[in-house]
XYZ file of N, CA and C in Angstrom:
564
model
N 13.628 5.696 -13.462
C 12.269 5.668 -13.987
C 11.901 7.045 -14.513
N 10.803 7.110 -15.208
C 10.282 8.382 -15.661
C 9.617 9.161 -14.540
N 9.479 8.553 -13.383
C 8.778 9.201 -12.284
C 9.440 10.491 -11.824
N 10.719 10.610 -11.966
C 11.380 11.820 -11.476
C 10.990 13.045 -12.279
N 10.396 12.862 -13.447
C 9.966 13.997 -14.257
C 8.459 14.211 -14.175
N 7.747 13.369 -13.443
C 6.307 13.494 -13.334
C 5.918 14.068 -11.978
N 4.670 14.474 -11.885
C 4.157 15.014 -10.630
C 4.194 13.962 -9.536
N 4.442 14.415 -8.324
C 4.407 13.516 -7.184
C 3.926 14.310 -5.978
N 3.578 13.586 -4.932
C 3.198 14.201 -3.673
C 4.358 13.995 -2.712
N 4.779 15.062 -2.063
C 5.906 15.006 -1.135
C 5.360 15.108 0.291
N 5.712 14.129 1.110
C 5.325 14.108 2.516
C 6.573 14.349 3.360
N 6.458 15.185 4.414
C 7.629 15.502 5.234
C 7.710 14.691 6.522
N 6.805 13.715 6.685
C 6.853 12.860 7.871
C 6.150 13.438 9.079
N 5.468 14.579 8.934
C 4.779 15.213 10.059
C 3.381 15.662 9.625
N 2.384 14.852 9.940
C 0.974 15.206 9.735
C 0.587 15.544 8.302
N 1.266 14.990 7.309
C 0.879 15.174 5.909
C 0.243 13.889 5.411
N -0.880 13.989 4.729
C -1.482 12.811 4.117
C -2.571 13.249 3.153
N -2.962 12.326 2.295
C -4.100 12.509 1.405
C -5.210 11.600 1.913
N -6.462 12.018 1.746
C -7.584 11.195 2.194
C -8.715 11.251 1.178
N -9.340 10.116 0.981
C -10.566 10.012 0.192
C -11.592 9.368 1.112
N -12.763 9.958 1.213
C -13.791 9.457 2.123
C -14.114 7.990 1.893
N -14.703 7.373 2.907
C -15.092 5.970 2.797
C -15.972 5.780 1.564
N -15.745 4.678 0.864
C -16.494 4.380 -0.351
C -16.568 2.864 -0.514
N -17.601 2.393 -1.134
C -17.757 0.948 -1.365
C -16.561 0.362 -2.127
N -15.900 1.160 -2.964
C -14.742 0.660 -3.713
C -13.589 0.230 -2.810
N -13.491 0.798 -1.619
C -12.367 0.468 -0.736
C -12.602 -0.838 0.008
N -13.781 -1.413 -0.084
C -14.113 -2.652 0.636
C -13.696 -3.840 -0.220
N -12.472 -4.256 -0.043
C -11.861 -5.258 -0.915
C -12.309 -6.673 -0.600
N -12.786 -6.914 0.600
C -13.313 -8.204 1.033
C -12.335 -9.337 0.703
N -12.807 -10.378 0.030
C -11.948 -11.529 -0.271
C -11.547 -11.562 -1.741
N -11.781 -10.464 -2.455
C -11.452 -10.414 -3.871
C -9.998 -10.083 -4.141
N -9.598 -10.273 -5.375
C -8.249 -9.918 -5.804
C -8.077 -8.409 -5.741
N -6.834 -7.966 -5.520
C -6.545 -6.535 -5.530
C -5.075 -6.297 -5.815
N -4.787 -5.066 -6.207
C -3.413 -4.576 -6.348
C -3.359 -3.189 -5.727
N -2.379 -2.969 -4.848
C -2.069 -1.649 -4.312
C -0.651 -1.346 -4.764
N -0.465 -0.189 -5.402
C 0.859 0.105 -5.945
C 1.102 1.600 -6.026
N 2.370 1.951 -6.068
C 2.779 3.337 -6.266
C 4.274 3.361 -6.559
N 4.737 4.519 -6.990
C 6.159 4.803 -7.052
C 6.510 5.496 -5.744
N 7.622 5.120 -5.147
C 8.005 5.596 -3.820
C 9.469 6.012 -3.814
N 9.729 7.192 -3.217
C 11.106 7.645 -2.971
C 11.162 8.091 -1.516
N 11.946 7.411 -0.706
C 12.042 7.698 0.723
C 13.075 8.789 1.003
N 12.737 9.665 1.964
C 13.692 10.680 2.432
C 14.515 10.173 3.610
N 13.986 9.196 4.302
C 14.701 8.526 5.389
C 14.125 7.127 5.518
N 14.653 6.355 6.445
C 14.237 4.958 6.567
C 13.327 4.711 7.769
N 12.585 5.742 8.193
C 11.589 5.519 9.239
C 10.337 4.928 8.603
N 9.551 4.215 9.415
C 8.326 3.594 8.928
C 7.422 4.639 8.286
N 6.748 4.269 7.213
C 5.836 5.187 6.548
C 4.708 4.467 5.848
N 3.485 4.914 6.115
C 2.300 4.318 5.500
C 2.196 4.735 4.039
N 1.777 3.803 3.198
C 1.567 4.097 1.788
C 0.071 4.237 1.505
N -0.670 3.141 1.557
C -2.110 3.153 1.315
C -2.768 2.461 2.501
N -3.747 3.130 3.129
C -4.351 2.570 4.335
C -5.856 2.828 4.394
N -6.534 1.956 5.085
C -7.908 2.179 5.528
C -7.947 1.582 6.932
N -7.517 2.385 7.889
C -7.185 1.818 9.197
C -7.183 2.894 10.264
N -7.816 2.609 11.374
C -7.684 3.377 12.607
C -7.488 2.333 13.692
N -6.541 2.553 14.560
C -6.190 1.555 15.561
C -7.278 1.316 16.606
N -8.337 2.114 16.572
C -9.458 1.842 17.475
C -10.087 0.512 17.096
N -10.501 -0.251 18.086
C -11.136 -1.530 17.826
C -12.352 -1.341 16.933
N -12.472 -2.176 15.923
C -13.597 -2.111 15.014
C -13.369 -1.220 13.818
N -12.203 -0.592 13.700
C -11.922 0.327 12.596
C -10.714 -0.077 11.763
N -10.258 -1.294 11.896
C -9.056 -1.737 11.194
C -9.434 -2.511 9.933
N -8.858 -2.127 8.818
C -9.018 -2.885 7.588
C -7.641 -3.285 7.060
N -6.855 -2.315 6.509
C -5.533 -2.675 5.986
C -4.568 -1.497 6.051
N -3.282 -1.840 6.108
C -2.180 -0.883 5.978
C -1.146 -1.502 5.034
N -0.833 -0.809 3.966
C 0.274 -1.156 3.083
C 1.339 -0.118 3.375
N 2.517 -0.547 3.870
C 3.505 0.423 4.322
C 4.937 -0.032 4.104
N 5.833 0.983 4.071
C 7.251 0.716 4.227
C 7.480 0.605 5.727
N 8.153 -0.446 6.141
C 8.456 -0.658 7.559
C 9.937 -0.987 7.617
N 10.723 -0.169 8.324
C 12.177 -0.310 8.193
C 12.702 -1.677 8.605
N 11.964 -2.412 9.382
C 12.294 -3.809 9.652
C 11.006 -4.578 9.555
N 10.742 -5.200 8.493
C 11.626 -5.828 7.516
C 11.787 -5.073 6.208
N 10.833 -4.252 5.806
C 10.890 -3.545 4.529
C 9.496 -3.215 4.037
N 8.751 -4.212 3.621
C 7.353 -4.023 3.220
C 6.480 -4.799 4.194
N 5.442 -4.124 4.683
C 4.494 -4.763 5.607
C 3.078 -4.515 5.107
N 2.282 -5.578 5.129
C 0.853 -5.467 4.868
C 0.142 -5.991 6.106
N -0.619 -5.121 6.747
C -1.393 -5.463 7.940
C -2.854 -5.500 7.534
N -3.553 -6.554 7.947
C -4.977 -6.592 7.621
C -5.778 -7.191 8.767
N -7.069 -6.860 8.757
C -7.996 -7.385 9.757
C -9.208 -7.971 9.048
N -9.713 -9.065 9.597
C -10.930 -9.672 9.067
C -12.143 -9.362 9.945
N -11.886 -8.799 11.137
C -12.991 -8.507 12.053
C -12.973 -7.068 12.576
N -12.046 -6.249 12.115
C -11.956 -4.862 12.538
C -11.147 -4.647 13.800
N -10.799 -5.715 14.501
C -10.074 -5.593 15.768
C -8.743 -6.318 15.755
N -8.745 -7.592 15.433
C -7.516 -8.388 15.407
C -6.832 -8.215 14.055
N -5.485 -8.226 14.064
C -4.759 -8.009 12.821
C -3.766 -9.134 12.542
N -3.461 -9.280 11.273
C -2.420 -10.179 10.793
C -1.373 -9.328 10.098
N -0.103 -9.541 10.453
C 1.015 -8.829 9.832
C 1.692 -9.743 8.821
N 1.895 -9.244 7.623
C 2.623 -9.978 6.588
C 3.822 -9.127 6.218
N 5.017 -9.676 6.374
C 6.255 -8.929 6.159
C 7.092 -9.548 5.046
N 7.732 -8.663 4.280
C 8.693 -9.059 3.263
C 9.968 -8.251 3.482
N 11.113 -8.898 3.367
C 12.395 -8.209 3.547
C 12.735 -7.373 2.323
N 13.186 -6.141 2.598
C 13.615 -5.225 1.542
C 14.443 -4.123 2.176
N 15.557 -3.782 1.560
C 16.445 -2.737 2.073
C 16.618 -1.649 1.013
N 15.748 -0.636 1.040
C 15.835 0.421 0.029
C 16.936 1.429 0.344
N 17.280 2.208 -0.648
C 18.192 3.335 -0.473
C 17.360 4.620 -0.413
N 17.807 5.564 0.362
C 17.151 6.872 0.446
C 17.385 7.621 -0.872
N 16.342 8.310 -1.348
C 16.476 9.153 -2.530
C 16.379 8.447 -3.867
N 15.973 7.182 -3.871
C 15.858 6.397 -5.098
C 14.385 6.055 -5.327
N 13.907 6.197 -6.560
C 12.528 5.817 -6.891
C 12.413 4.303 -7.039
N 11.354 3.746 -6.442
C 11.037 2.327 -6.548
C 9.550 2.175 -6.880
N 9.223 1.209 -7.705
C 7.824 0.825 -7.880
C 7.550 -0.247 -6.828
N 6.567 -0.010 -5.961
C 6.226 -0.956 -4.896
C 4.770 -1.389 -5.082
N 4.522 -2.667 -4.850
C 3.168 -3.195 -5.023
C 2.934 -4.356 -4.083
N 1.693 -4.485 -3.650
C 1.238 -5.684 -2.956
C 0.020 -6.167 -3.731
N -0.019 -7.492 -3.982
C -1.038 -8.066 -4.853
C -1.657 -9.294 -4.204
N -2.991 -9.304 -4.183
C -3.712 -10.512 -3.793
C -4.230 -11.159 -5.067
N -3.842 -12.414 -5.262
C -4.273 -13.194 -6.415
C -4.814 -14.511 -5.882
N -6.126 -14.590 -5.681
C -6.730 -15.777 -5.069
C -6.342 -15.865 -3.607
N -5.655 -16.929 -3.250
C -5.218 -17.105 -1.859
C -3.786 -16.620 -1.639
N -3.144 -16.117 -2.705
C -1.750 -15.671 -2.622
C -1.664 -14.162 -2.387
N -0.751 -13.780 -1.503
C -0.456 -12.371 -1.259
C 1.037 -12.186 -1.492
N 1.380 -11.317 -2.452
C 2.773 -11.092 -2.831
C 3.096 -9.614 -2.816
N 4.369 -9.299 -2.563
C 4.875 -7.932 -2.672
C 5.937 -7.911 -3.759
N 6.014 -6.775 -4.454
C 6.954 -6.603 -5.560
C 7.681 -5.278 -5.401
N 8.967 -5.287 -5.700
C 9.762 -4.071 -5.790
C 10.346 -4.026 -7.191
N 10.036 -2.961 -7.913
C 10.484 -2.823 -9.302
C 10.167 -4.066 -10.128
N 9.014 -4.654 -9.836
C 8.529 -5.796 -10.597
C 9.052 -7.145 -10.160
N 9.961 -7.176 -9.211
C 10.542 -8.433 -8.733
C 9.811 -8.869 -7.468
N 9.280 -10.100 -7.439
C 8.598 -10.557 -6.223
C 9.574 -10.689 -5.059
N 9.107 -10.282 -3.869
C 9.926 -10.379 -2.663
C 9.690 -11.721 -1.980
N 10.740 -12.390 -1.660
C 10.771 -13.652 -0.901
C 9.613 -14.565 -1.248
N 8.871 -14.967 -0.272
C 7.856 -15.997 -0.461
C 6.453 -15.415 -0.583
N 5.596 -16.206 -1.200
C 4.175 -15.886 -1.276
C 3.545 -16.211 0.065
N 2.677 -15.335 0.539
C 1.955 -15.583 1.792
C 0.545 -16.045 1.469
N 0.093 -17.045 2.205
C -1.244 -17.595 2.018
C -2.244 -16.757 2.807
N -3.073 -15.991 2.090
C -4.101 -15.188 2.741
C -5.416 -15.968 2.808
N -5.399 -17.174 2.234
C -6.541 -18.077 2.243
C -7.755 -17.381 1.638
N -8.901 -17.556 2.258
C -10.118 -16.901 1.765
C -10.501 -15.737 2.661
N -9.549 -15.239 3.432
C -9.817 -14.152 4.374
C -10.425 -12.940 3.676
N -11.486 -12.419 4.257
C -12.124 -11.203 3.750
C -11.652 -10.023 4.587
N -11.078 -9.008 3.930
C -10.663 -7.812 4.648
C -11.902 -7.110 5.196
N -11.782 -6.627 6.408
C -12.891 -5.985 7.109
C -13.275 -4.660 6.447
N -14.553 -4.368 6.408
C -15.074 -3.092 5.916
C -15.085 -2.118 7.086
N -14.036 -1.315 7.215
C -13.862 -0.486 8.404
C -14.661 0.808 8.396
N -15.083 1.268 7.240
C -15.777 2.550 7.181
C -14.845 3.749 7.303
N -13.551 3.512 7.320
C -12.566 4.593 7.421
C -12.303 5.222 6.052
N -11.767 6.449 6.082
C -11.281 7.063 4.851
C -10.140 6.225 4.309
N -9.954 6.254 3.009
C -8.764 5.698 2.403
C -7.708 6.793 2.483
N -6.522 6.456 3.003
C -5.485 7.466 3.196
C -4.191 7.051 2.514
N -3.444 8.029 2.092
C -2.105 7.837 1.536
C -1.161 8.639 2.411
N -0.142 7.973 2.953
C 0.883 8.661 3.733
C 0.727 8.581 5.231
N -0.349 7.944 5.743
C -0.573 7.878 7.184
C -1.680 6.864 7.498
N -1.682 6.347 8.707
C -2.865 5.685 9.263
C -3.132 6.343 10.604
N -4.293 6.099 11.170
C -4.676 6.792 12.397
C -4.696 5.844 13.596
N -4.482 6.417 14.769
C -4.676 5.717 16.032
C -5.595 6.576 16.881
N -6.394 5.967 17.675
C -7.283 6.676 18.610
C -8.218 7.668 17.933
N -8.638 7.389 16.731
C -9.628 8.211 16.069
C -9.107 9.407 15.313
N -8.088 10.092 15.815
C -7.636 11.298 15.128
C -6.140 11.546 15.212
N -5.387 10.608 15.735
C -3.951 10.789 15.884
C -3.216 10.119 14.727
N -2.513 10.906 13.879
C -1.773 10.309 12.772
C -0.621 9.433 13.280
N -0.342 8.382 12.546
C 0.759 7.491 12.873
C 1.325 6.963 11.560
N 2.572 6.539 11.582
C 3.193 6.005 10.376
C 3.335 7.050 9.287
N 3.579 8.313 9.689
C 3.686 9.400 8.717
C 4.840 9.138 7.754
N 4.557 9.158 6.486
C 5.554 8.911 5.457
C 6.455 10.125 5.286
N 7.764 9.898 5.243
C 8.729 10.942 4.918
C 9.342 10.558 3.576
N 8.705 11.049 2.522
C 9.151 10.712 1.178
C 8.138 11.174 0.148
N 8.336 10.735 -1.075
C 7.471 11.122 -2.188
C 6.782 9.898 -2.761
N 5.540 10.097 -3.209
C 4.812 9.033 -3.902
C 4.236 9.597 -5.198
N 4.134 8.739 -6.180
C 3.533 9.086 -7.458
C 2.770 7.868 -7.969
N 1.784 8.140 -8.801
C 1.023 7.074 -9.445
C 0.480 6.059 -8.441
N -0.176 6.543 -7.414
C -0.830 5.659 -6.440
C -2.031 5.043 -7.128
N -2.140 3.721 -7.055
C -3.268 3.051 -7.701
C -3.745 1.893 -6.836
N -5.066 1.799 -6.707
C -5.755 0.691 -6.053
C -6.666 0.073 -7.095
N -6.542 -1.228 -7.268
C -7.316 -1.935 -8.293
C -7.996 -3.155 -7.698
N -9.109 -3.541 -8.291
C -9.811 -4.737 -7.824
C -9.498 -5.949 -8.706
N -8.240 -6.026 -9.095
C -7.743 -7.150 -9.868
C -6.286 -7.390 -9.493
N -5.806 -8.598 -9.741
C -4.381 -8.896 -9.542
C -3.658 -8.502 -10.824
N -3.096 -7.295 -10.837
C -2.430 -6.803 -12.047
C -1.122 -7.536 -12.326
N -0.515 -8.087 -11.289
C 0.767 -8.773 -11.439
C 0.674 -10.125 -10.743
N 1.153 -11.183 -11.406
C 1.153 -12.512 -10.804
C 2.517 -13.174 -10.918
N 3.471 -12.468 -11.489
C 4.834 -12.983 -11.649
C 5.752 -11.781 -11.865
N 7.029 -12.049 -11.968
C 8.019 -11.000 -12.183
C 7.626 -10.154 -13.400
N 7.522 -8.844 -13.207
C 7.220 -7.942 -14.318
C 8.295 -6.858 -14.440
N 9.502 -7.183 -13.959
C 10.590 -6.203 -13.973
C 10.954 -5.758 -15.384
N 10.683 -6.582 -16.371
C 10.972 -6.213 -17.758
C 9.921 -5.312 -18.376
N 8.821 -5.092 -17.653
C 7.746 -4.264 -18.195
C 7.174 -3.320 -17.135
N 8.079 -2.715 -16.355
C 7.636 -1.754 -15.340
C 6.860 -0.610 -15.983
N 5.811 -0.127 -15.309
C 5.092 1.025 -15.854
C 6.030 2.237 -15.936
N 6.063 2.878 -17.089
C 6.901 4.066 -17.259
C 6.071 5.295 -17.601
N 4.815 5.105 -17.918
C 3.917 6.203 -18.229
C 2.899 6.347 -17.110
N 2.223 7.480 -17.083
C 1.155 7.665 -16.102
C 0.090 6.605 -16.316
N -0.474 6.135 -15.202
C -1.542 5.150 -15.294
C -2.759 5.772 -15.954
N -3.462 4.971 -16.717
C -4.746 5.380 -17.243
C -5.809 4.539 -16.554
N -6.928 5.139 -16.309
C -8.010 4.442 -15.624
C -8.601 3.360 -16.532
N -8.945 2.242 -15.919
C -9.643 1.187 -16.633
C -10.744 0.659 -15.731
N -11.439 -0.379 -16.158
C -12.579 -0.897 -15.414
C -12.201 -1.399 -14.027
N -10.929 -1.739 -13.796
C -10.493 -2.276 -12.508
C -9.847 -1.234 -11.592
N -9.660 -0.020 -12.059
C -9.042 1.024 -11.253
C -10.068 1.599 -10.276
N -9.745 1.519 -8.979
C -10.621 2.076 -7.945
C -10.131 3.443 -7.491
N -8.822 3.613 -7.500
C -8.200 4.896 -7.133
C -6.959 5.066 -7.994
């Protein structure tokens, strides 16, 4: 990809992350969304990509992460306390750039690697993601209010959160190769 020549953020797996304060844009509720970025892993330990989550009861909304078993995991809560885990199998190589995305399109929740949908579509029904009031974070989620967890050891570029389903089928033939430009649906 062209990502190797563009700016990226490098995380070393120890207390590194980006944060944007809580904002109404992060409250995805039951609407369509896309979370995506370019990802290059330095190792195969679990690593958070985009999160609005603290493991304290009442502060859980979502975690989009690389999880070494199974590969891609999306965790979400509808009440701030109880969570649902959605897993897709994927076996990445260390040191390789991948475009990773999770997309909600109506009642469907799908994950994509380099534009190819992973395994099966998960039925998210009409579930509304909880408004946790947490910061939006890249590279980590929190436990117990201030303890980082799921620290990413790798690089990310072109992190984007949108309030639309940007992908609804295989888009491997048209992977983004240029920097994203903001549009009416871009939240981050």
